[in-house]
């Protein structure tokens, strides 16, 4: 409990632009997120024997052609760039954000330093990603901090066992005037996941849709993806099944958050596909954790389900948590000229059964 509280404090501090100490098994790093730093906070953080260095993800180091300067044996090792006088905050921001590469193409030369505490560095980058920030941090060995975090704290923060039902109510919706909504709360993570129950539970496995939040598609009618039609199509399919459960998971942008998804869209406008855009930003192709969905179903008493999806990882994610998927039901819809390349990428590169 206190571990997940420490992670929540650290995530909050990083988002606000405050320094955090990351305690790894191999050392301690004090970090300040590049994205939320500002002139005075960086000046305060830089105070000491030497200015703070800059830690970037392995993916960003590869784009910046720093691979040759890092330890050959560890291609996934982040890069630590030594600060020189010209490496000020605007330069660091340009270094952190690949979506700005066309605006600021000339970068370097950089001197990559040896990463003394790779596990602490990896934890620091994980913390930034969990905060919805680009994995780019100013780092130093000491200095004042607002919060402290360990890898175990981050594990506790992610633990779906801390999810509980917070409220439930009748919610008449267009597809079912007798639907019921159930909201979940997590002890550490502020995300409020929701389940919408369509029809009446009758002891048979419900038709379930794991829907990850997509503000642009669900609310604004974006044509770049298929989320809006899939959301409404799922509710419609449930009215034709005996009953169903829509899990509305607050995992915007496959778990990278809205702002980073929009950065990924900027990169897609520059020609990168949805997979490479995520990787270039320093995130995984899919940062989602389907343990949350499994926990929600378990709390609703449903451990045998039919799942509407084209994504085998959703099925595997539920099964790994003890939820039996008795049937996968294909869920293909909403194709248009703006999302055809996106759907083809999902088919060709992420194993979607389309
Ligand atoms: N990072 C990123 N996220 C995207 C992009 N396009 C859509 N998304 C997000 O992807 C998620 C949609 O995923 P789902 O509808 O669950 O789709 P899926 O994993 O492909 O699986 P199924 O639809 O079940 O077959 C939402 O969170 C969207 O915000 C993109 O180009 N980049
Ligand atoms: Zn979408």
mmCIF file of C-alpha atoms and ligand atoms in Angstrom:
data_model
loop_
_atom_site.group_PDB
_atom_site.id
_atom_site.type_symbol
_atom_site.label_atom_id
_atom_site.label_comp_id
_atom_site.label_asym_id
_atom_site.label_seq_id
_atom_site.Cartn_x
_atom_site.Cartn_y
_atom_site.Cartn_z
ATOM 1 C CA UNK A 1 0.000 0.000 0.000
ATOM 2 C CA UNK A 2 2.668 2.509 0.982
ATOM 3 C CA UNK A 3 4.745 1.261 -1.958
ATOM 4 C CA UNK A 4 2.026 2.162 -4.443
ATOM 5 C CA UNK A 5 1.616 5.491 -2.633
ATOM 6 C CA UNK A 6 5.333 6.210 -3.156
ATOM 7 C CA UNK A 7 4.944 5.489 -6.876
ATOM 8 C CA UNK A 8 1.854 7.709 -7.097
ATOM 9 C CA UNK A 9 3.774 10.547 -5.403
ATOM 10 C CA UNK A 10 6.736 10.090 -7.760
ATOM 11 C CA UNK A 11 4.519 10.059 -10.856
ATOM 12 C CA UNK A 12 2.708 13.149 -9.651
ATOM 13 C CA UNK A 13 5.982 14.938 -8.878
ATOM 14 C CA UNK A 14 7.471 14.141 -12.278
ATOM 15 C CA UNK A 15 4.330 15.391 -14.070
ATOM 16 C CA UNK A 16 4.515 18.648 -12.120
ATOM 17 C CA UNK A 17 8.152 19.191 -12.991
ATOM 18 C CA UNK A 18 9.566 18.304 -9.566
ATOM 19 C CA UNK A 19 12.712 16.202 -9.024
ATOM 20 C CA UNK A 20 12.429 12.554 -7.954
ATOM 21 C CA UNK A 21 14.986 10.075 -6.564
ATOM 22 C CA UNK A 22 14.936 6.677 -8.257
ATOM 23 C CA UNK A 23 16.368 3.891 -6.085
ATOM 24 C CA UNK A 24 17.556 1.018 -8.230
ATOM 25 C CA UNK A 25 19.367 -2.105 -7.032
ATOM 26 C CA UNK A 26 22.517 -0.709 -8.661
ATOM 27 C CA UNK A 27 22.368 2.893 -7.470
ATOM 28 C CA UNK A 28 20.304 6.047 -6.988
ATOM 29 C CA UNK A 29 19.536 8.609 -9.672
ATOM 30 C CA UNK A 30 17.907 11.980 -9.119
ATOM 31 C CA UNK A 31 15.758 12.878 -12.123
ATOM 32 C CA UNK A 32 13.795 15.805 -13.545
ATOM 33 C CA UNK A 33 11.580 15.208 -16.602
ATOM 34 C CA UNK A 34 12.741 17.212 -19.622
ATOM 35 C CA UNK A 35 9.164 17.752 -20.764
ATOM 36 C CA UNK A 36 7.950 19.392 -17.560
ATOM 37 C CA UNK A 37 11.157 21.205 -16.567
ATOM 38 C CA UNK A 38 11.273 24.981 -16.881
ATOM 39 C CA UNK A 39 14.081 27.521 -16.652
ATOM 40 C CA UNK A 40 14.143 28.035 -12.856
ATOM 41 C CA UNK A 41 13.568 24.342 -12.005
ATOM 42 C CA UNK A 42 16.399 23.226 -14.280
ATOM 43 C CA UNK A 43 18.650 25.945 -12.874
ATOM 44 C CA UNK A 44 17.930 24.707 -9.336
ATOM 45 C CA UNK A 45 18.439 21.078 -10.404
ATOM 46 C CA UNK A 46 21.723 21.922 -12.135
ATOM 47 C CA UNK A 47 23.180 23.490 -8.974
ATOM 48 C CA UNK A 48 26.154 21.453 -7.817
ATOM 49 C CA UNK A 49 29.589 20.346 -8.941
ATOM 50 C CA UNK A 50 28.481 19.843 -12.568
ATOM 51 C CA UNK A 51 25.192 20.317 -14.452
ATOM 52 C CA UNK A 52 22.838 17.332 -14.712
ATOM 53 C CA UNK A 53 23.300 14.946 -17.646
ATOM 54 C CA UNK A 54 20.556 13.884 -20.030
ATOM 55 C CA UNK A 55 19.123 10.354 -20.069
ATOM 56 C CA UNK A 56 17.347 9.211 -23.244
ATOM 57 C CA UNK A 57 15.658 5.942 -24.215
ATOM 58 C CA UNK A 58 17.497 3.338 -26.276
ATOM 59 C CA UNK A 59 15.108 4.039 -29.171
ATOM 60 C CA UNK A 60 15.862 7.758 -29.128
ATOM 61 C CA UNK A 61 19.593 7.042 -28.913
ATOM 62 C CA UNK A 62 19.289 4.892 -32.033
ATOM 63 C CA UNK A 63 17.528 7.688 -33.939
ATOM 64 C CA UNK A 64 20.201 10.150 -32.837
ATOM 65 C CA UNK A 65 22.875 7.677 -34.009
ATOM 66 C CA UNK A 66 24.321 7.345 -30.538
ATOM 67 C CA UNK A 67 24.353 3.555 -30.771
ATOM 68 C CA UNK A 68 28.035 3.453 -31.615
ATOM 69 C CA UNK A 69 28.839 5.328 -28.427
ATOM 70 C CA UNK A 70 26.909 3.007 -26.112
ATOM 71 C CA UNK A 71 28.005 -0.312 -24.744
ATOM 72 C CA UNK A 72 27.855 -2.720 -27.674
ATOM 73 C CA UNK A 73 26.655 -5.568 -25.479
ATOM 74 C CA UNK A 74 23.426 -3.875 -24.420
ATOM 75 C CA UNK A 75 21.404 -2.453 -27.313
ATOM 76 C CA UNK A 76 18.459 -1.753 -24.962
ATOM 77 C CA UNK A 77 20.571 0.357 -22.660
ATOM 78 C CA UNK A 78 19.462 3.994 -22.414
ATOM 79 C CA UNK A 79 21.910 6.702 -23.469
ATOM 80 C CA UNK A 80 23.395 9.182 -21.050
ATOM 81 C CA UNK A 81 24.477 12.390 -22.725
ATOM 82 C CA UNK A 82 26.987 14.593 -20.949
ATOM 83 C CA UNK A 83 25.816 18.190 -20.605
ATOM 84 C CA UNK A 84 27.849 20.841 -22.385
ATOM 85 C CA UNK A 85 27.107 24.590 -22.167
ATOM 86 C CA UNK A 86 25.043 24.682 -25.383
ATOM 87 C CA UNK A 87 22.814 21.810 -24.224
ATOM 88 C CA UNK A 88 20.188 24.124 -22.698
ATOM 89 C CA UNK A 89 16.490 23.406 -22.031
ATOM 90 C CA UNK A 90 15.179 24.126 -25.571
ATOM 91 C CA UNK A 91 17.931 21.882 -26.995
ATOM 92 C CA UNK A 92 17.080 19.145 -24.485
ATOM 93 C CA UNK A 93 13.396 19.360 -25.437
ATOM 94 C CA UNK A 94 14.311 19.035 -29.114
ATOM 95 C CA UNK A 95 16.450 16.033 -28.225
ATOM 96 C CA UNK A 96 13.657 14.438 -26.221
ATOM 97 C CA UNK A 97 10.853 14.800 -28.747
ATOM 98 C CA UNK A 98 11.196 13.053 -32.124
ATOM 99 C CA UNK A 99 8.033 14.763 -33.365
ATOM 100 C CA UNK A 100 10.122 17.973 -33.521
ATOM 101 C CA UNK A 101 12.913 16.493 -35.626
ATOM 102 C CA UNK A 102 11.845 18.289 -38.803
ATOM 103 C CA UNK A 103 11.839 21.668 -37.002
ATOM 104 C CA UNK A 104 15.270 21.150 -35.435
ATOM 105 C CA UNK A 105 17.156 18.707 -37.657
ATOM 106 C CA UNK A 106 20.722 19.558 -36.620
ATOM 107 C CA UNK A 107 21.694 17.879 -33.382
ATOM 108 C CA UNK A 108 25.028 17.028 -31.838
ATOM 109 C CA UNK A 109 27.789 16.170 -31.619
ATOM 110 C CA UNK A 110 27.066 14.381 -28.351
ATOM 111 C CA UNK A 111 29.292 12.606 -25.930
ATOM 112 C CA UNK A 112 27.492 9.547 -24.563
ATOM 113 C CA UNK A 113 28.609 8.658 -21.034
ATOM 114 C CA UNK A 114 28.823 5.258 -19.396
ATOM 115 C CA UNK A 115 25.566 4.395 -17.585
ATOM 116 C CA UNK A 116 26.770 3.344 -14.123
ATOM 117 C CA UNK A 117 23.355 2.251 -12.810
ATOM 118 C CA UNK A 118 21.449 0.776 -15.791
ATOM 119 C CA UNK A 119 18.657 -0.655 -13.631
ATOM 120 C CA UNK A 120 18.033 2.675 -11.896
ATOM 121 C CA UNK A 121 18.130 4.341 -15.338
ATOM 122 C CA UNK A 122 15.607 1.845 -16.750
ATOM 123 C CA UNK A 123 13.342 2.425 -13.726
ATOM 124 C CA UNK A 124 13.582 6.187 -14.214
ATOM 125 C CA UNK A 125 12.475 5.853 -17.853
ATOM 126 C CA UNK A 126 9.673 3.501 -16.795
ATOM 127 C CA UNK A 127 8.540 6.135 -14.285
ATOM 128 C CA UNK A 128 8.445 8.788 -17.040
ATOM 129 C CA UNK A 129 6.370 6.515 -19.304
ATOM 130 C CA UNK A 130 3.976 5.731 -16.422
ATOM 131 C CA UNK A 131 3.563 9.495 -15.967
ATOM 132 C CA UNK A 132 2.603 9.849 -19.647
ATOM 133 C CA UNK A 133 5.803 11.780 -20.345
ATOM 134 C CA UNK A 134 8.459 11.250 -22.992
ATOM 135 C CA UNK A 135 11.225 9.001 -21.630
ATOM 136 C CA UNK A 136 13.807 11.781 -21.388
ATOM 137 C CA UNK A 137 15.203 12.966 -18.057
ATOM 138 C CA UNK A 138 17.841 15.234 -16.603
ATOM 139 C CA UNK A 139 19.810 13.076 -14.163
ATOM 140 C CA UNK A 140 22.346 13.588 -11.400
ATOM 141 C CA UNK A 141 23.567 11.675 -8.376
ATOM 142 C CA UNK A 142 22.359 14.084 -5.692
ATOM 143 C CA UNK A 143 20.303 17.174 -4.911
ATOM 144 C CA UNK A 144 16.935 17.930 -3.307
ATOM 145 C CA UNK A 145 13.991 15.712 -4.312
ATOM 146 C CA UNK A 146 10.220 15.754 -3.747
ATOM 147 C CA UNK A 147 9.612 11.979 -3.892
ATOM 148 C CA UNK A 148 11.457 8.655 -3.974
ATOM 149 C CA UNK A 149 10.593 5.506 -5.885
ATOM 150 C CA UNK A 150 11.883 1.939 -6.361
ATOM 151 C CA UNK A 151 11.092 -0.645 -9.084
ATOM 152 C CA UNK A 152 8.990 -2.559 -6.505
ATOM 153 C CA UNK A 153 6.953 0.619 -5.874
ATOM 154 C CA UNK A 154 6.148 0.814 -9.599
ATOM 155 C CA UNK A 155 5.126 -2.861 -9.607
ATOM 156 C CA UNK A 156 2.774 -2.193 -6.688
ATOM 157 C CA UNK A 157 1.354 0.829 -8.506
ATOM 158 C CA UNK A 158 0.470 -1.372 -11.470
ATOM 159 C CA UNK A 159 -1.037 -4.155 -9.359
ATOM 160 C CA UNK A 160 -4.598 -4.836 -10.589
ATOM 161 C CA UNK A 161 -5.411 -6.483 -7.245
ATOM 162 C CA UNK A 162 -5.824 -2.923 -5.898
ATOM 163 C CA UNK A 163 -8.829 -2.379 -8.166
ATOM 164 C CA UNK A 164 -12.268 -2.408 -6.478
ATOM 165 C CA UNK A 165 -15.848 -1.655 -7.515
ATOM 166 C CA UNK A 166 -16.534 1.942 -6.458
ATOM 167 C CA UNK A 167 -20.087 2.584 -7.667
ATOM 168 C CA UNK A 168 -22.798 1.061 -9.837
ATOM 169 C CA UNK A 169 -25.985 2.529 -11.267
ATOM 170 C CA UNK A 170 -28.711 1.963 -13.825
ATOM 171 C CA UNK A 171 -27.783 3.736 -17.074
ATOM 172 C CA UNK A 172 -30.277 3.692 -19.915
ATOM 173 C CA UNK A 173 -28.297 3.902 -23.185
ATOM 174 C CA UNK A 174 -29.422 4.013 -26.815
ATOM 175 C CA UNK A 175 -28.746 0.293 -27.274
ATOM 176 C CA UNK A 176 -30.345 -0.838 -23.988
ATOM 177 C CA UNK A 177 -32.669 1.165 -21.737
ATOM 178 C CA UNK A 178 -31.884 -1.219 -18.849
ATOM 179 C CA UNK A 179 -28.094 -1.142 -19.013
ATOM 180 C CA UNK A 180 -26.041 -0.918 -15.834
ATOM 181 C CA UNK A 181 -22.763 0.961 -15.373
ATOM 182 C CA UNK A 182 -20.079 -0.097 -12.897
ATOM 183 C CA UNK A 183 -17.128 2.171 -12.066
ATOM 184 C CA UNK A 184 -13.867 0.876 -10.622
ATOM 185 C CA UNK A 185 -11.290 2.629 -8.498
ATOM 186 C CA UNK A 186 -7.623 1.724 -7.995
ATOM 187 C CA UNK A 187 -5.811 2.414 -4.725
ATOM 188 C CA UNK A 188 -2.931 4.208 -6.506
ATOM 189 C CA UNK A 189 -3.673 4.838 -10.174
ATOM 190 C CA UNK A 190 -6.229 7.635 -10.674
ATOM 191 C CA UNK A 191 -7.648 6.087 -13.878
ATOM 192 C CA UNK A 192 -11.373 5.305 -13.440
ATOM 193 C CA UNK A 193 -12.189 2.226 -15.521
ATOM 194 C CA UNK A 194 -15.811 1.487 -16.330
ATOM 195 C CA UNK A 195 -17.941 -1.535 -17.286
ATOM 196 C CA UNK A 196 -21.266 -1.233 -19.073
ATOM 197 C CA UNK A 197 -23.503 -4.278 -18.704
ATOM 198 C CA UNK A 198 -25.926 -4.778 -21.583
ATOM 199 C CA UNK A 199 -28.862 -7.192 -21.164
ATOM 200 C CA UNK A 200 -29.461 -9.495 -18.218
ATOM 201 C CA UNK A 201 -26.830 -11.902 -16.860
ATOM 202 C CA UNK A 202 -28.235 -15.422 -17.392
ATOM 203 C CA UNK A 203 -25.359 -17.687 -16.394
ATOM 204 C CA UNK A 204 -23.969 -17.973 -19.952
ATOM 205 C CA UNK A 205 -20.561 -16.453 -20.823
ATOM 206 C CA UNK A 206 -21.142 -12.772 -21.685
ATOM 207 C CA UNK A 207 -20.042 -11.225 -24.973
ATOM 208 C CA UNK A 208 -17.214 -8.958 -23.815
ATOM 209 C CA UNK A 209 -15.425 -6.074 -25.507
ATOM 210 C CA UNK A 210 -12.165 -4.689 -24.091
ATOM 211 C CA UNK A 211 -12.294 -1.147 -25.412
ATOM 212 C CA UNK A 212 -9.267 1.069 -24.817
ATOM 213 C CA UNK A 213 -10.046 4.751 -24.502
ATOM 214 C CA UNK A 214 -9.609 6.791 -27.672
ATOM 215 C CA UNK A 215 -10.750 10.373 -27.149
ATOM 216 C CA UNK A 216 -10.236 11.230 -30.807
ATOM 217 C CA UNK A 217 -12.147 8.229 -32.129
ATOM 218 C CA UNK A 218 -14.753 7.669 -29.404
ATOM 219 C CA UNK A 219 -15.789 11.299 -28.904
ATOM 220 C CA UNK A 220 -14.547 13.399 -31.809
ATOM 221 C CA UNK A 221 -15.322 11.038 -34.680
ATOM 222 C CA UNK A 222 -11.717 10.649 -35.828
ATOM 223 C CA UNK A 223 -11.317 8.736 -39.082
ATOM 224 C CA UNK A 224 -7.670 7.866 -38.340
ATOM 225 C CA UNK A 225 -8.685 4.720 -36.445
ATOM 226 C CA UNK A 226 -11.626 2.309 -36.138
ATOM 227 C CA UNK A 227 -12.354 2.913 -32.425
ATOM 228 C CA UNK A 228 -15.654 4.820 -32.721
ATOM 229 C CA UNK A 229 -17.363 2.260 -34.997
ATOM 230 C CA UNK A 230 -15.902 -0.599 -32.891
ATOM 231 C CA UNK A 231 -17.296 0.934 -29.681
ATOM 232 C CA UNK A 232 -20.806 1.351 -31.033
ATOM 233 C CA UNK A 233 -20.644 -1.906 -33.014
ATOM 234 C CA UNK A 234 -19.753 -3.775 -29.820
ATOM 235 C CA UNK A 235 -22.758 -2.399 -27.916
ATOM 236 C CA UNK A 236 -24.978 -3.291 -30.851
ATOM 237 C CA UNK A 237 -23.580 -6.854 -31.041
ATOM 238 C CA UNK A 238 -24.267 -7.287 -27.307
ATOM 239 C CA UNK A 239 -27.952 -6.513 -27.769
ATOM 240 C CA UNK A 240 -28.099 -9.466 -30.193
ATOM 241 C CA UNK A 241 -26.217 -11.767 -27.781
ATOM 242 C CA UNK A 242 -27.866 -13.026 -24.600
ATOM 243 C CA UNK A 243 -25.961 -10.389 -22.672
ATOM 244 C CA UNK A 244 -22.655 -8.508 -22.765
ATOM 245 C CA UNK A 245 -20.088 -6.405 -20.918
ATOM 246 C CA UNK A 246 -18.228 -3.476 -22.427
ATOM 247 C CA UNK A 247 -15.050 -2.668 -20.501
ATOM 248 C CA UNK A 248 -14.093 0.937 -21.113
ATOM 249 C CA UNK A 249 -10.399 0.899 -20.195
ATOM 250 C CA UNK A 250 -8.630 4.213 -19.582
ATOM 251 C CA UNK A 251 -5.633 3.166 -21.656
ATOM 252 C CA UNK A 252 -5.617 5.998 -24.182
ATOM 253 C CA UNK A 253 -3.283 5.557 -27.129
ATOM 254 C CA UNK A 254 -2.549 1.884 -26.365
ATOM 255 C CA UNK A 255 -1.386 3.048 -22.953
ATOM 256 C CA UNK A 256 0.939 5.917 -23.954
ATOM 257 C CA UNK A 257 -1.590 8.650 -23.128
ATOM 258 C CA UNK A 258 -3.331 11.240 -25.281
ATOM 259 C CA UNK A 259 -0.440 13.676 -25.655
ATOM 260 C CA UNK A 260 1.996 10.987 -26.754
ATOM 261 C CA UNK A 261 -0.612 9.533 -29.127
ATOM 262 C CA UNK A 262 -0.895 12.943 -30.774
ATOM 263 C CA UNK A 263 2.909 13.018 -31.056
ATOM 264 C CA UNK A 264 2.643 9.598 -32.706
ATOM 265 C CA UNK A 265 0.080 11.073 -35.118
ATOM 266 C CA UNK A 266 2.553 13.870 -35.938
ATOM 267 C CA UNK A 267 5.156 11.212 -36.733
ATOM 268 C CA UNK A 268 2.587 9.340 -38.834
ATOM 269 C CA UNK A 269 2.068 12.545 -40.830
ATOM 270 C CA UNK A 270 5.832 12.422 -41.449
ATOM 271 C CA UNK A 271 5.531 8.905 -42.867
ATOM 272 C CA UNK A 272 6.091 6.543 -39.918
ATOM 273 C CA UNK A 273 3.458 3.865 -39.320
ATOM 274 C CA UNK A 274 1.657 3.357 -35.995
ATOM 275 C CA UNK A 275 4.264 0.821 -34.798
ATOM 276 C CA UNK A 276 7.370 2.832 -35.676
ATOM 277 C CA UNK A 277 5.830 6.048 -34.339
ATOM 278 C CA UNK A 278 5.411 4.480 -30.868
ATOM 279 C CA UNK A 279 8.909 2.992 -30.942
ATOM 280 C CA UNK A 280 10.483 6.234 -32.108
ATOM 281 C CA UNK A 281 8.903 8.057 -29.160
ATOM 282 C CA UNK A 282 10.578 5.561 -26.807
ATOM 283 C CA UNK A 283 7.470 3.524 -25.962
ATOM 284 C CA UNK A 284 6.577 -0.090 -26.628
ATOM 285 C CA UNK A 285 4.337 -0.870 -29.601
ATOM 286 C CA UNK A 286 1.544 -1.593 -27.102
ATOM 287 C CA UNK A 287 1.927 -0.362 -23.516
ATOM 288 C CA UNK A 288 -1.424 -1.747 -22.368
ATOM 289 C CA UNK A 289 -1.847 -4.120 -19.470
ATOM 290 C CA UNK A 290 -4.851 -6.427 -19.918
ATOM 291 C CA UNK A 291 -4.539 -7.634 -16.305
ATOM 292 C CA UNK A 292 -6.819 -4.716 -15.398
ATOM 293 C CA UNK A 293 -9.544 -6.010 -17.730
ATOM 294 C CA UNK A 294 -9.217 -9.521 -16.258
ATOM 295 C CA UNK A 295 -9.530 -8.129 -12.737
ATOM 296 C CA UNK A 296 -12.665 -6.160 -13.698
ATOM 297 C CA UNK A 297 -14.296 -9.287 -15.133
ATOM 298 C CA UNK A 298 -13.350 -11.280 -12.047
ATOM 299 C CA UNK A 299 -14.847 -8.598 -9.781
ATOM 300 C CA UNK A 300 -18.023 -8.860 -11.860
ATOM 301 C CA UNK A 301 -18.004 -12.629 -11.266
ATOM 302 C CA UNK A 302 -17.300 -13.517 -14.910
ATOM 303 C CA UNK A 303 -14.382 -15.869 -15.559
ATOM 304 C CA UNK A 304 -15.772 -17.465 -18.767
ATOM 305 C CA UNK A 305 -16.321 -15.007 -21.597
ATOM 306 C CA UNK A 306 -16.752 -14.595 -25.330
ATOM 307 C CA UNK A 307 -14.509 -11.775 -26.566
ATOM 308 C CA UNK A 308 -15.108 -9.397 -29.456
ATOM 309 C CA UNK A 309 -11.627 -8.681 -30.836
ATOM 310 C CA UNK A 310 -9.169 -9.129 -33.681
ATOM 311 C CA UNK A 311 -6.242 -8.831 -31.280
ATOM 312 C CA UNK A 312 -4.847 -12.198 -30.050
ATOM 313 C CA UNK A 313 -2.962 -10.386 -27.259
ATOM 314 C CA UNK A 314 -6.253 -9.468 -25.596
ATOM 315 C CA UNK A 315 -7.269 -13.132 -25.519
ATOM 316 C CA UNK A 316 -3.840 -14.202 -24.228
ATOM 317 C CA UNK A 317 -3.845 -11.392 -21.631
ATOM 318 C CA UNK A 318 -7.179 -12.532 -20.181
ATOM 319 C CA UNK A 319 -6.264 -16.230 -20.265
ATOM 320 C CA UNK A 320 -2.985 -15.516 -18.459
ATOM 321 C CA UNK A 321 -5.020 -14.077 -15.577
ATOM 322 C CA UNK A 322 -7.368 -17.049 -15.319
ATOM 323 C CA UNK A 323 -10.254 -15.721 -17.426
ATOM 324 C CA UNK A 324 -11.286 -18.401 -19.935
ATOM 325 C CA UNK A 325 -12.076 -17.123 -23.412
ATOM 326 C CA UNK A 326 -14.575 -19.684 -24.712
ATOM 327 C CA UNK A 327 -14.840 -17.906 -28.064
ATOM 328 C CA UNK A 328 -13.132 -15.071 -29.951
ATOM 329 C CA UNK A 329 -15.615 -13.170 -32.090
ATOM 330 C CA UNK A 330 -14.135 -11.134 -34.962
ATOM 331 C CA UNK A 331 -14.783 -7.381 -34.679
ATOM 332 C CA UNK A 332 -13.877 -5.819 -38.014
ATOM 333 C CA UNK A 333 -15.588 -2.571 -38.989
ATOM 334 C CA UNK A 334 -15.128 1.131 -39.635
ATOM 335 C CA UNK A 335 -12.643 0.911 -42.510
ATOM 336 C CA UNK A 336 -12.234 4.186 -44.436
ATOM 337 C CA UNK A 337 -9.607 5.824 -46.703
ATOM 338 C CA UNK A 338 -7.967 7.563 -43.712
ATOM 339 C CA UNK A 339 -7.436 4.446 -41.574
ATOM 340 C CA UNK A 340 -6.767 1.773 -44.182
ATOM 341 C CA UNK A 341 -2.972 2.013 -43.795
ATOM 342 C CA UNK A 342 -3.358 1.861 -39.980
ATOM 343 C CA UNK A 343 -5.485 -1.286 -40.231
ATOM 344 C CA UNK A 344 -3.029 -2.859 -42.679
ATOM 345 C CA UNK A 345 -0.174 -2.142 -40.276
ATOM 346 C CA UNK A 346 -2.107 -3.857 -37.468
ATOM 347 C CA UNK A 347 -2.624 -6.886 -39.720
ATOM 348 C CA UNK A 348 0.973 -7.010 -40.989
ATOM 349 C CA UNK A 349 2.980 -5.948 -37.944
ATOM 350 C CA UNK A 350 1.024 -6.524 -34.720
ATOM 351 C CA UNK A 351 -0.595 -9.881 -35.428
ATOM 352 C CA UNK A 352 -4.181 -8.644 -35.737
ATOM 353 C CA UNK A 353 -6.497 -11.144 -37.372
ATOM 354 C CA UNK A 354 -7.925 -8.782 -39.987
HETATM 355 N N1 LIG B 1 -0.206 4.949 -29.827
HETATM 356 C C1 LIG B 1 -1.207 4.896 -30.694
HETATM 357 N N2 LIG B 1 -2.425 4.524 -30.250
HETATM 358 C C2 LIG B 1 -3.417 4.451 -31.150
HETATM 359 C C3 LIG B 1 -3.249 4.771 -32.513
HETATM 360 N N3 LIG B 1 -4.439 4.621 -33.132
HETATM 361 C C4 LIG B 1 -5.319 4.200 -32.186
HETATM 362 N N4 LIG B 1 -4.708 4.102 -30.996
HETATM 363 C C5 LIG B 1 -5.212 3.637 -29.700
HETATM 364 O O1 LIG B 1 -5.376 2.240 -29.781
HETATM 365 C C6 LIG B 1 -6.392 1.849 -28.896
HETATM 366 C C7 LIG B 1 -7.422 1.072 -29.707
HETATM 367 O O2 LIG B 1 -7.197 -0.212 -29.569
HETATM 368 P P1 LIG B 1 -8.349 -1.297 -29.664
HETATM 369 O O3 LIG B 1 -9.585 -0.798 -30.313
HETATM 370 O O4 LIG B 1 -8.438 -1.917 -28.318
HETATM 371 O O5 LIG B 1 -7.742 -2.191 -30.763
HETATM 372 P P2 LIG B 1 -6.806 -3.363 -30.907
HETATM 373 O O6 LIG B 1 -5.807 -3.614 -29.868
HETATM 374 O O7 LIG B 1 -6.288 -3.108 -32.242
HETATM 375 O O8 LIG B 1 -7.749 -4.638 -30.911
HETATM 376 P P3 LIG B 1 -9.197 -4.944 -31.448
HETATM 377 O O9 LIG B 1 -9.856 -3.683 -31.880
HETATM 378 O O10 LIG B 1 -9.852 -5.559 -30.262
HETATM 379 O O11 LIG B 1 -9.005 -5.907 -32.541
HETATM 380 C C8 LIG B 1 -6.997 3.092 -28.310
HETATM 381 O O12 LIG B 1 -6.455 3.307 -27.023
HETATM 382 C C9 LIG B 1 -6.540 4.168 -29.281
HETATM 383 O O13 LIG B 1 -6.405 5.433 -28.668
HETATM 384 C C10 LIG B 1 -1.950 5.169 -32.943
HETATM 385 O O14 LIG B 1 -1.689 5.414 -34.113
HETATM 386 N N5 LIG B 1 -0.977 5.223 -32.002
HETATM 387 ZN ZN1 LIG B 2 -8.963 5.317 -32.001
#
